[in-house]
Amino acid sequence: MPRPVGNTRLKAARQHAGYASQQALADAMTAAAPLLGIRNMQVSARQVRRWESANPPWPRGDHQRLLVHLLQLPVEELGFSSPWSKSDSHEAASSSPPAPYTASSSQGPAMPLPRGSTAVQPPTAGTDFATINAAYRRLYFTVQPAQLHPAVVEHTRLGTQLLAETTGVPRRILAAALAESLLLAGRIEFFDLQQPEEADATYVRALQAAGEADDPLMGSAILAHAAFIPGWGGDREKAAERMRAARTYMRRGQPSGEFLAWLDAVEAECETMCGHAKEALRLINHAETVLSENSGQPSPEWFNWFSPTRLAAFKGNTQLKAGQPAQAKATLRAVLETIGAESTKQRSVILGDLAAVAVAQKNPEEACAYADQALDQLSTAWYATGMDRITEVRRSLQPWADTECVRRLDDRLYGWETTLSTLRR
C-alpha cells in the first residue's frame, strides 16, 4: 500500500510563499486576521497540519480568506474539495474520462494537478516521459527559447494529463519527471524570456509535482530557482526565505557537493543583486571549499546547469559588483578559456561581464570589443540575461558616447535585426 502523500498543493503553495513550516503559516494567518477585519482569530500549526493531510477538511470562510490572501491562489487550487462538490466529482470520475488539459501556455502552470483515478497508462509511462525530458534538457543550451518554450509547455501539459491516468509507483515516477519539465519551462520563462510572474507560477506547479513524487532534491532545486525572482528584484528578505526553504528540502535528500555549492551560488547571486557583495563573496568561498572536498555523492541526472566553471562565472560577476575589477577580470578570462563551446548563452553573459569590467577600468575600446563578441553569441542563441548585460554596459558607456568604438557598438546594438529581436522578446 503506498503511503498517503497528503495535500501537496497546499504544502507547495505554503513553501513557495516563503512559509517554511506549518507553524510559520499559522502565525502569519493569525497576524493577518486583524488586517482583514477578522477578530479573535488564532490559527494553530495543528490546524495547518490537518489541511495538509491526505484528506483535508474544507476550511471555514475566514480561514479561506486568510489562505487566499497569504498564498495568492484560489482555495480550490490549494488541494481542497468543497463538501457539495465531492459527490459530483466522484460520479464524474467514475463515469467519464479526464477532461483534456487545454490551458494556454501562460495559464497552464497555474492549474491544479489532477488526481489519479485509474491506471490507464502502462507502468513505463513515467520513464518514457522522462526520456523526452532528457532531450529537452540538452536542447535548452542551443535552441532559441521562443521555439523551445512552447514545446516544453506542451510537454508539461501531456505529463499533467498522464498523471490522471497513472497510479502508485508509476505515478510518482511521472510526477518527478513532470516536476523537471515544469522547472525547465520556468527557467526559460525567467532567464530567457524575462517573464518573472509566469516563471513564479510555473515554479509553484513544479513544486506541486515534486511533492507528488516526494522528491526533496527536486523541491530544493525549484525553491532555489524561485529565490532568483525576488533576489533579482531586490527583495532580500523574500529571497532569503525561499533559500531557507530550499536548504530545508536539501537536507531531506542526499545532495552532491555540486548541488550544495550551487545553493551557495544562488544565494550569492541574490545577495549581489540586493547590494551585499561581501556576503556573496563569503558564500562563493564556501562553495569553492565544498567543491574541493568532493563528497562523492553523484548529482541527479537533471542537474546539468552548474559546474566549477559556472561557479567561477558567478564569482567574477560578484567581484565586479564588490568593486574588485582586476580580480573579476582575471576570474572571468579564466572562465572564458575553459567554458565549453556549447555554452553559448553563458558565454554571452561572461563577455558582458568582461565588458563591464573594462568600463570600470575606464577602457571603452576593450568594453566595446567584448560587447561586440557578446552580440555575436546572442545572434546564435538568444538569451535575455545576456542581452541585459550588454544594455547595462551601453548605459555605462555614455560618457564615451561620441567615440568611434561606442558609435560602432550602437550601430550593431540598434541594427534592424538586433532591435527587432529585442522588441519581439
Tab-separated table of C-alpha atoms in Angstrom:
chain	number	residue	atom	x	y	z
A	1	MET	CA	0.000	0.000	0.000
A	2	PRO	CA	1.508	3.392	-0.991
A	3	ARG	CA	1.550	5.851	1.897
A	4	PRO	CA	-0.701	8.932	1.632
A	5	VAL	CA	1.273	11.878	0.353
A	6	GLY	CA	-1.030	14.471	1.900
A	7	ASN	CA	-2.225	17.746	0.418
A	8	THR	CA	0.836	18.511	-1.694
A	9	ARG	CA	-0.844	21.503	-3.348
A	10	LEU	CA	-1.225	23.431	-0.115
A	11	LYS	CA	2.228	22.386	1.071
A	12	ALA	CA	3.819	23.513	-2.198
A	13	ALA	CA	1.984	26.856	-2.130
A	14	ARG	CA	2.992	27.392	1.506
A	15	GLN	CA	6.679	26.738	0.832
A	16	HIS	CA	6.642	28.825	-2.333
A	17	ALA	CA	5.132	31.756	-0.447
A	18	GLY	CA	8.054	31.587	1.973
A	19	TYR	CA	6.492	29.796	4.968
A	20	ALA	CA	8.995	27.056	5.681
A	21	SER	CA	6.930	25.370	8.407
A	22	GLN	CA	3.295	24.789	9.254
A	23	GLN	CA	3.796	26.935	12.351
A	24	ALA	CA	5.080	29.819	10.204
A	25	LEU	CA	1.902	29.778	8.091
A	26	ALA	CA	-0.262	29.526	11.211
A	27	ASP	CA	1.489	32.549	12.747
A	28	ALA	CA	1.143	34.532	9.514
A	29	MET	CA	-2.580	33.778	9.331
A	30	THR	CA	-3.058	34.852	12.941
A	31	ALA	CA	-1.146	38.095	12.282
A	32	ALA	CA	-3.048	38.823	9.048
A	33	ALA	CA	-6.507	38.256	10.501
A	34	PRO	CA	-6.919	41.766	12.025
A	35	LEU	CA	-5.782	43.330	8.741
A	36	LEU	CA	-8.742	41.645	7.016
A	37	GLY	CA	-11.174	42.658	9.748
A	38	ILE	CA	-11.253	39.192	11.341
A	39	ARG	CA	-11.223	39.444	15.123
A	40	ASN	CA	-10.181	36.904	17.746
A	41	MET	CA	-8.624	34.536	15.207
A	42	GLN	CA	-5.942	32.128	16.397
A	43	VAL	CA	-4.662	29.578	13.878
A	44	SER	CA	-2.565	26.682	15.174
A	45	ALA	CA	0.048	24.516	13.485
A	46	ARG	CA	-2.268	21.575	14.208
A	47	GLN	CA	-4.929	23.182	12.004
A	48	VAL	CA	-2.463	23.662	9.154
A	49	ARG	CA	-1.336	20.055	9.614
A	50	ARG	CA	-4.946	18.906	9.163
A	51	TRP	CA	-5.215	20.951	5.973
A	52	GLU	CA	-2.015	19.326	4.654
A	53	SER	CA	-3.231	15.801	5.418
A	54	ALA	CA	-4.305	13.285	2.782
A	55	ASN	CA	-7.986	14.156	3.366
A	56	PRO	CA	-8.034	17.853	4.278
A	57	PRO	CA	-11.237	19.303	5.741
A	58	TRP	CA	-12.919	22.149	3.895
A	59	PRO	CA	-11.720	25.408	5.577
A	60	ARG	CA	-14.368	27.683	7.033
A	61	GLY	CA	-14.933	31.085	5.449
A	62	ASP	CA	-12.480	33.191	7.479
A	63	HIS	CA	-9.749	30.605	7.069
A	64	GLN	CA	-10.325	30.597	3.316
A	65	ARG	CA	-9.949	34.375	3.173
A	66	LEU	CA	-6.653	34.193	5.038
A	67	LEU	CA	-5.261	31.341	2.928
A	68	VAL	CA	-6.130	33.114	-0.327
A	69	HIS	CA	-4.707	36.407	0.996
A	70	LEU	CA	-1.365	34.904	2.050
A	71	LEU	CA	-0.828	32.268	-0.671
A	72	GLN	CA	-2.308	34.237	-3.583
A	73	LEU	CA	-4.167	31.234	-5.022
A	74	PRO	CA	-7.874	30.332	-5.117
A	75	VAL	CA	-8.824	27.884	-2.374
A	76	GLU	CA	-9.772	25.284	-4.996
A	77	GLU	CA	-6.163	25.283	-6.194
A	78	LEU	CA	-4.866	24.579	-2.684
A	79	GLY	CA	-5.999	20.951	-2.648
A	80	PHE	CA	-9.406	21.421	-1.021
A	81	SER	CA	-12.696	19.984	-2.283
A	82	SER	CA	-15.936	21.593	-1.153
A	83	PRO	CA	-18.424	19.276	0.571
A	84	TRP	CA	-21.063	19.958	-2.085
A	85	SER	CA	-18.746	19.047	-4.973
A	86	LYS	CA	-17.287	15.770	-3.692
A	87	SER	CA	-20.180	13.561	-4.708
A	88	ASP	CA	-20.433	15.191	-8.124
A	89	SER	CA	-16.705	14.857	-8.762
A	90	HIS	CA	-16.781	11.195	-7.673
A	91	GLU	CA	-19.580	10.439	-10.135
A	92	ALA	CA	-17.797	12.297	-12.919
A	93	ALA	CA	-14.553	10.430	-12.297
A	94	SER	CA	-16.261	7.045	-12.405
A	95	SER	CA	-18.411	7.709	-15.456
A	96	SER	CA	-16.208	9.700	-17.827
A	97	PRO	CA	-12.516	10.039	-18.769
A	98	PRO	CA	-10.497	13.030	-17.513
A	99	ALA	CA	-11.073	16.282	-19.367
A	100	PRO	CA	-8.251	17.206	-21.763
A	101	TYR	CA	-5.686	19.650	-20.470
A	102	THR	CA	-6.296	22.688	-22.663
A	103	ALA	CA	-4.970	25.664	-20.698
A	104	SER	CA	-2.970	28.282	-22.549
A	105	SER	CA	0.797	28.414	-22.119
A	106	SER	CA	0.580	31.290	-19.637
A	107	GLN	CA	-2.255	29.737	-17.624
A	108	GLY	CA	-1.230	26.093	-17.804
A	109	PRO	CA	1.281	26.068	-14.934
A	110	ALA	CA	-1.309	27.561	-12.544
A	111	MET	CA	-3.805	24.690	-12.968
A	112	PRO	CA	-4.053	22.157	-10.118
A	113	LEU	CA	-2.627	18.698	-10.655
A	114	PRO	CA	-5.225	16.031	-11.455
A	115	ARG	CA	-5.731	13.137	-9.082
A	116	GLY	CA	-5.060	9.638	-10.399
A	117	SER	CA	-8.214	7.553	-10.788
A	118	THR	CA	-7.401	4.512	-12.895
A	119	ALA	CA	-4.140	3.152	-14.261
A	120	VAL	CA	-4.913	3.615	-17.945
A	121	GLN	CA	-1.274	4.127	-18.917
A	122	PRO	CA	1.347	1.355	-18.802
A	123	PRO	CA	3.914	1.295	-15.957
A	124	THR	CA	6.540	2.676	-18.372
A	125	ALA	CA	4.695	5.986	-18.932
A	126	GLY	CA	6.778	7.902	-16.403
A	127	THR	CA	10.076	6.561	-17.713
A	128	ASP	CA	9.062	7.326	-21.308
A	129	PHE	CA	8.110	10.878	-20.335
A	130	ALA	CA	11.461	11.318	-18.572
A	131	THR	CA	13.309	10.162	-21.694
A	132	ILE	CA	11.828	13.086	-23.602
A	133	ASN	CA	12.876	15.386	-20.749
A	134	ALA	CA	16.497	14.373	-21.324
A	135	ALA	CA	16.313	15.598	-24.919
A	136	TYR	CA	14.804	18.953	-23.949
A	137	ARG	CA	17.422	19.263	-21.206
A	138	ARG	CA	20.179	19.135	-23.837
A	139	LEU	CA	18.334	21.282	-26.383
A	140	TYR	CA	17.984	24.127	-23.878
A	141	PHE	CA	21.596	25.180	-24.439
A	142	THR	CA	21.304	25.513	-28.221
A	143	VAL	CA	17.664	26.063	-29.300
A	144	GLN	CA	16.128	29.524	-29.413
A	145	PRO	CA	13.932	29.964	-26.307
A	146	ALA	CA	10.959	31.274	-28.289
A	147	GLN	CA	10.995	27.993	-30.203
A	148	LEU	CA	11.751	25.672	-27.291
A	149	HIS	CA	9.357	27.125	-24.724
A	150	PRO	CA	6.071	26.209	-26.491
A	151	ALA	CA	7.314	22.658	-26.999
A	152	VAL	CA	8.282	22.284	-23.332
A	153	VAL	CA	4.937	23.728	-22.189
A	154	GLU	CA	3.076	21.235	-24.401
A	155	HIS	CA	5.203	18.504	-22.863
A	156	THR	CA	4.139	19.614	-19.368
A	157	ARG	CA	0.512	19.516	-20.479
A	158	LEU	CA	0.968	15.945	-21.625
A	159	GLY	CA	2.572	14.999	-18.327
A	160	THR	CA	-0.217	16.671	-16.368
A	161	GLN	CA	-2.851	14.758	-18.331
A	162	LEU	CA	-0.984	11.484	-17.885
A	163	LEU	CA	-0.985	11.967	-14.109
A	164	ALA	CA	-4.738	11.437	-14.166
A	165	GLU	CA	-4.155	8.081	-15.849
A	166	THR	CA	-1.463	6.612	-13.575
A	167	THR	CA	-1.404	5.383	-10.004
A	168	GLY	CA	1.097	4.046	-7.458
A	169	VAL	CA	4.815	3.952	-8.251
A	170	PRO	CA	4.404	4.841	-11.977
A	171	ARG	CA	2.563	7.993	-10.920
A	172	ARG	CA	5.411	9.015	-8.607
A	173	ILE	CA	7.962	8.448	-11.390
A	174	LEU	CA	5.838	10.504	-13.766
A	175	ALA	CA	5.357	13.268	-11.183
A	176	ALA	CA	9.131	13.550	-10.716
A	177	ALA	CA	9.612	13.840	-14.470
A	178	LEU	CA	6.809	16.411	-14.705
A	179	ALA	CA	8.473	18.478	-11.968
A	180	GLU	CA	11.687	18.559	-14.010
A	181	SER	CA	9.803	19.572	-17.147
A	182	LEU	CA	7.999	22.386	-15.331
A	183	LEU	CA	11.300	23.537	-13.835
A	184	LEU	CA	12.759	23.797	-17.338
A	185	ALA	CA	9.725	25.784	-18.511
A	186	GLY	CA	10.186	28.154	-15.573
A	187	ARG	CA	13.901	28.541	-16.287
A	188	ILE	CA	13.156	29.549	-19.876
A	189	GLU	CA	10.469	31.995	-18.747
A	190	PHE	CA	12.734	33.678	-16.212
A	191	PHE	CA	16.243	33.622	-17.672
A	192	ASP	CA	15.480	33.612	-21.411
A	193	LEU	CA	12.137	35.370	-21.878
A	194	GLN	CA	12.125	37.772	-18.900
A	195	GLN	CA	8.716	36.667	-17.644
A	196	PRO	CA	9.196	36.501	-13.856
A	197	GLU	CA	5.496	36.343	-12.969
A	198	GLU	CA	4.913	33.437	-15.352
A	199	ALA	CA	8.019	31.705	-14.012
A	200	ASP	CA	6.813	32.135	-10.425
A	201	ALA	CA	3.507	30.423	-11.260
A	202	THR	CA	5.317	27.657	-13.115
A	203	TYR	CA	7.587	27.007	-10.128
A	204	VAL	CA	4.513	26.573	-7.907
A	205	ARG	CA	3.270	23.859	-10.289
A	206	ALA	CA	6.729	22.297	-10.379
A	207	LEU	CA	6.823	22.197	-6.584
A	208	GLN	CA	3.406	20.550	-6.529
A	209	ALA	CA	4.670	17.830	-8.864
A	210	ALA	CA	7.840	17.358	-6.808
A	211	GLY	CA	5.663	16.974	-3.712
A	212	GLU	CA	3.559	14.382	-5.510
A	213	ALA	CA	6.780	12.496	-6.242
A	214	ASP	CA	8.157	13.101	-2.723
A	215	ASP	CA	11.441	14.247	-4.334
A	216	PRO	CA	13.143	16.612	-1.854
A	217	LEU	CA	16.162	17.462	-4.043
A	218	MET	CA	13.914	18.475	-6.928
A	219	GLY	CA	11.886	20.526	-4.457
A	220	SER	CA	15.078	22.191	-3.273
A	221	ALA	CA	16.136	22.996	-6.848
A	222	ILE	CA	12.733	24.511	-7.623
A	223	LEU	CA	12.710	26.677	-4.492
A	224	ALA	CA	16.245	27.907	-5.166
A	225	HIS	CA	15.230	28.888	-8.692
A	226	ALA	CA	12.196	30.647	-7.227
A	227	ALA	CA	14.552	32.639	-4.972
A	228	PHE	CA	16.083	34.274	-8.058
A	229	ILE	CA	12.815	36.113	-8.722
A	230	PRO	CA	12.708	38.262	-5.561
A	231	GLY	CA	16.519	38.269	-5.437
A	232	TRP	CA	16.821	39.915	-8.844
A	233	GLY	CA	14.029	42.272	-7.841
A	234	GLY	CA	15.980	43.454	-4.787
A	235	ASP	CA	13.712	41.771	-2.209
A	236	ARG	CA	16.405	40.283	0.014
A	237	GLU	CA	14.053	39.069	2.753
A	238	LYS	CA	11.811	37.073	0.427
A	239	ALA	CA	14.787	35.617	-1.446
A	240	ALA	CA	16.354	34.544	1.858
A	241	GLU	CA	13.092	32.900	2.958
A	242	ARG	CA	12.929	30.861	-0.230
A	243	MET	CA	16.564	29.869	0.151
A	244	ARG	CA	15.892	28.672	3.705
A	245	ALA	CA	13.120	26.505	2.344
A	246	ALA	CA	15.443	25.223	-0.408
A	247	ARG	CA	18.097	24.250	2.126
A	248	THR	CA	15.489	22.561	4.319
A	249	TYR	CA	14.391	20.375	1.420
A	250	MET	CA	18.027	19.706	0.509
A	251	ARG	CA	18.692	18.238	3.961
A	252	ARG	CA	15.935	15.672	3.407
A	253	GLY	CA	17.720	14.240	0.376
A	254	GLN	CA	21.253	13.149	-0.474
A	255	PRO	CA	22.798	16.190	-2.172
A	256	SER	CA	26.068	16.070	-4.054
A	257	GLY	CA	28.857	18.547	-3.389
A	258	GLU	CA	27.982	20.297	-6.646
A	259	PHE	CA	24.367	20.701	-5.551
A	260	LEU	CA	25.425	22.180	-2.194
A	261	ALA	CA	27.812	24.564	-3.927
A	262	TRP	CA	25.082	25.619	-6.361
A	263	LEU	CA	22.785	26.579	-3.478
A	264	ASP	CA	25.583	28.809	-2.164
A	265	ALA	CA	25.993	30.288	-5.645
A	266	VAL	CA	22.276	31.044	-5.978
A	267	GLU	CA	22.194	32.742	-2.600
A	268	ALA	CA	25.366	34.636	-3.527
A	269	GLU	CA	23.795	35.983	-6.703
A	270	CYS	CA	20.696	37.087	-4.794
A	271	GLU	CA	22.913	38.831	-2.231
A	272	THR	CA	24.837	40.513	-5.039
A	273	MET	CA	21.635	41.748	-6.692
A	274	CYS	CA	20.467	43.113	-3.331
A	275	GLY	CA	23.704	45.080	-2.834
A	276	HIS	CA	25.503	42.764	-0.392
A	277	ALA	CA	28.533	41.718	-2.453
A	278	LYS	CA	30.766	40.948	0.543
A	279	GLU	CA	28.292	38.391	1.893
A	280	ALA	CA	28.045	36.998	-1.625
A	281	LEU	CA	31.816	36.511	-1.797
A	282	ARG	CA	31.725	34.680	1.540
A	283	LEU	CA	29.112	32.298	0.149
A	284	ILE	CA	31.132	31.724	-3.010
A	285	ASN	CA	34.276	30.980	-0.991
A	286	HIS	CA	32.258	28.424	0.965
A	287	ALA	CA	31.020	26.893	-2.291
A	288	GLU	CA	34.587	26.543	-3.528
A	289	THR	CA	35.503	24.745	-0.305
A	290	VAL	CA	32.547	22.376	-0.695
A	291	LEU	CA	33.574	21.539	-4.257
A	292	SER	CA	37.179	20.905	-3.225
A	293	GLU	CA	36.071	18.428	-0.560
A	294	ASN	CA	34.282	16.236	-3.152
A	295	SER	CA	31.576	14.421	-1.174
A	296	GLY	CA	31.446	11.539	-3.662
A	297	GLN	CA	27.647	11.689	-3.840
A	298	PRO	CA	26.597	11.867	-7.516
A	299	SER	CA	24.401	14.706	-8.748
A	300	PRO	CA	20.931	13.946	-10.155
A	301	GLU	CA	20.803	13.430	-13.901
A	302	TRP	CA	18.685	16.545	-14.357
A	303	PHE	CA	21.214	18.762	-12.543
A	304	ASN	CA	23.084	19.934	-15.633
A	305	TRP	CA	23.242	23.705	-15.216
A	306	PHE	CA	26.141	24.027	-12.760
A	307	SER	CA	29.840	23.201	-12.572
A	308	PRO	CA	33.047	24.639	-11.056
A	309	THR	CA	33.359	26.777	-14.186
A	310	ARG	CA	29.869	28.173	-13.671
A	311	LEU	CA	30.745	28.927	-10.042
A	312	ALA	CA	33.761	30.894	-11.246
A	313	ALA	CA	31.457	32.872	-13.543
A	314	PHE	CA	29.272	33.714	-10.518
A	315	LYS	CA	32.414	34.757	-8.668
A	316	GLY	CA	33.658	37.063	-11.423
A	317	ASN	CA	30.361	38.939	-11.544
A	318	THR	CA	30.329	39.275	-7.757
A	319	GLN	CA	33.923	40.541	-7.673
A	320	LEU	CA	32.934	43.174	-10.208
A	321	LYS	CA	29.961	44.282	-8.086
A	322	ALA	CA	32.205	44.289	-4.997
A	323	GLY	CA	34.500	46.851	-6.620
A	324	GLN	CA	37.300	44.420	-7.488
A	325	PRO	CA	37.630	44.832	-11.288
A	326	ALA	CA	41.176	43.436	-11.551
A	327	GLN	CA	40.245	40.222	-9.715
A	328	ALA	CA	36.993	39.990	-11.693
A	329	LYS	CA	38.855	40.292	-14.989
A	330	ALA	CA	41.276	37.502	-14.090
A	331	THR	CA	38.443	35.225	-12.952
A	332	LEU	CA	36.234	35.862	-15.973
A	333	ARG	CA	39.021	35.471	-18.531
A	334	ALA	CA	39.901	32.109	-16.991
A	335	VAL	CA	36.241	31.096	-17.286
A	336	LEU	CA	36.137	32.189	-20.920
A	337	GLU	CA	39.101	29.956	-21.707
A	338	THR	CA	37.591	26.865	-20.083
A	339	ILE	CA	33.868	27.114	-20.832
A	340	GLY	CA	32.651	24.685	-23.487
A	341	ALA	CA	31.699	25.733	-26.997
A	342	GLU	CA	28.139	24.501	-26.386
A	343	SER	CA	27.638	27.087	-23.606
A	344	THR	CA	26.689	29.879	-25.992
A	345	LYS	CA	24.231	31.525	-23.617
A	346	GLN	CA	26.617	31.570	-20.681
A	347	ARG	CA	29.419	32.859	-22.911
A	348	SER	CA	27.346	35.948	-23.761
A	349	VAL	CA	26.953	36.677	-20.027
A	350	ILE	CA	30.672	36.286	-19.331
A	351	LEU	CA	31.591	38.539	-22.263
A	352	GLY	CA	29.077	41.095	-20.985
A	353	ASP	CA	30.667	40.989	-17.542
A	354	LEU	CA	34.133	41.433	-19.065
A	355	ALA	CA	32.807	44.452	-20.944
A	356	ALA	CA	31.537	45.853	-17.630
A	357	VAL	CA	34.967	45.259	-16.088
A	358	ALA	CA	36.556	47.229	-18.917
A	359	VAL	CA	34.152	50.110	-18.284
A	360	ALA	CA	35.075	50.042	-14.582
A	361	GLN	CA	38.730	50.287	-15.656
A	362	LYS	CA	37.844	53.195	-17.983
A	363	ASN	CA	38.762	51.294	-21.140
A	364	PRO	CA	35.840	51.923	-23.534
A	365	GLU	CA	37.527	50.311	-26.559
A	366	GLU	CA	38.001	46.999	-24.729
A	367	ALA	CA	34.451	47.237	-23.379
A	368	CYS	CA	33.054	47.653	-26.869
A	369	ALA	CA	35.147	44.761	-28.176
A	370	TYR	CA	33.773	42.401	-25.522
A	371	ALA	CA	30.232	43.688	-26.067
A	372	ASP	CA	30.595	43.059	-29.796
A	373	GLN	CA	31.663	39.457	-29.116
A	374	ALA	CA	28.674	39.022	-26.799
A	375	LEU	CA	26.337	40.190	-29.563
A	376	ASP	CA	27.879	37.553	-31.828
A	377	GLN	CA	26.887	34.914	-29.265
A	378	LEU	CA	23.368	36.330	-28.916
A	379	SER	CA	22.857	36.199	-32.670
A	380	THR	CA	23.440	32.439	-32.427
A	381	ALA	CA	21.402	31.737	-29.274
A	382	TRP	CA	19.232	34.479	-27.809
A	383	TYR	CA	19.493	34.896	-24.038
A	384	ALA	CA	17.669	37.754	-22.324
A	385	THR	CA	20.064	37.679	-19.376
A	386	GLY	CA	22.999	38.130	-21.756
A	387	MET	CA	21.271	40.990	-23.548
A	388	ASP	CA	20.634	42.668	-20.200
A	389	ARG	CA	24.380	42.647	-19.555
A	390	ILE	CA	25.060	44.404	-22.878
A	391	THR	CA	22.410	47.100	-22.464
A	392	GLU	CA	23.737	47.756	-18.969
A	393	VAL	CA	27.244	48.142	-20.377
A	394	ARG	CA	26.000	50.518	-23.056
A	395	ARG	CA	24.382	52.745	-20.427
A	396	SER	CA	27.644	52.889	-18.506
A	397	LEU	CA	29.499	53.843	-21.709
A	398	GLN	CA	27.518	57.062	-22.097
A	399	PRO	CA	30.475	59.297	-21.043
A	400	TRP	CA	32.270	57.982	-24.182
A	401	ALA	CA	29.188	58.194	-26.434
A	402	ASP	CA	30.995	60.328	-29.043
A	403	THR	CA	33.920	57.928	-29.504
A	404	GLU	CA	34.182	55.834	-32.644
A	405	CYS	CA	34.082	52.478	-30.817
A	406	VAL	CA	30.851	53.311	-28.960
A	407	ARG	CA	29.221	54.554	-32.157
A	408	ARG	CA	30.140	51.275	-33.855
A	409	LEU	CA	28.617	49.409	-30.916
A	410	ASP	CA	25.433	51.491	-31.276
A	411	ASP	CA	25.261	50.634	-34.954
A	412	ARG	CA	25.408	46.962	-34.028
A	413	LEU	CA	23.208	47.196	-30.949
A	414	TYR	CA	20.487	49.141	-32.732
A	415	GLY	CA	20.705	47.458	-36.100
A	416	TRP	CA	17.486	46.169	-37.662
A	417	GLU	CA	17.981	42.552	-36.653
A	418	THR	CA	19.037	43.171	-33.035
A	419	THR	CA	16.381	45.830	-32.419
A	420	LEU	CA	13.600	43.650	-33.805
A	421	SER	CA	14.827	40.651	-31.813
A	422	THR	CA	14.797	42.696	-28.615
A	423	LEU	CA	11.322	44.149	-29.237
A	424	ARG	CA	9.875	40.781	-30.214
A	425	ARG	CA	11.045	39.322	-26.938
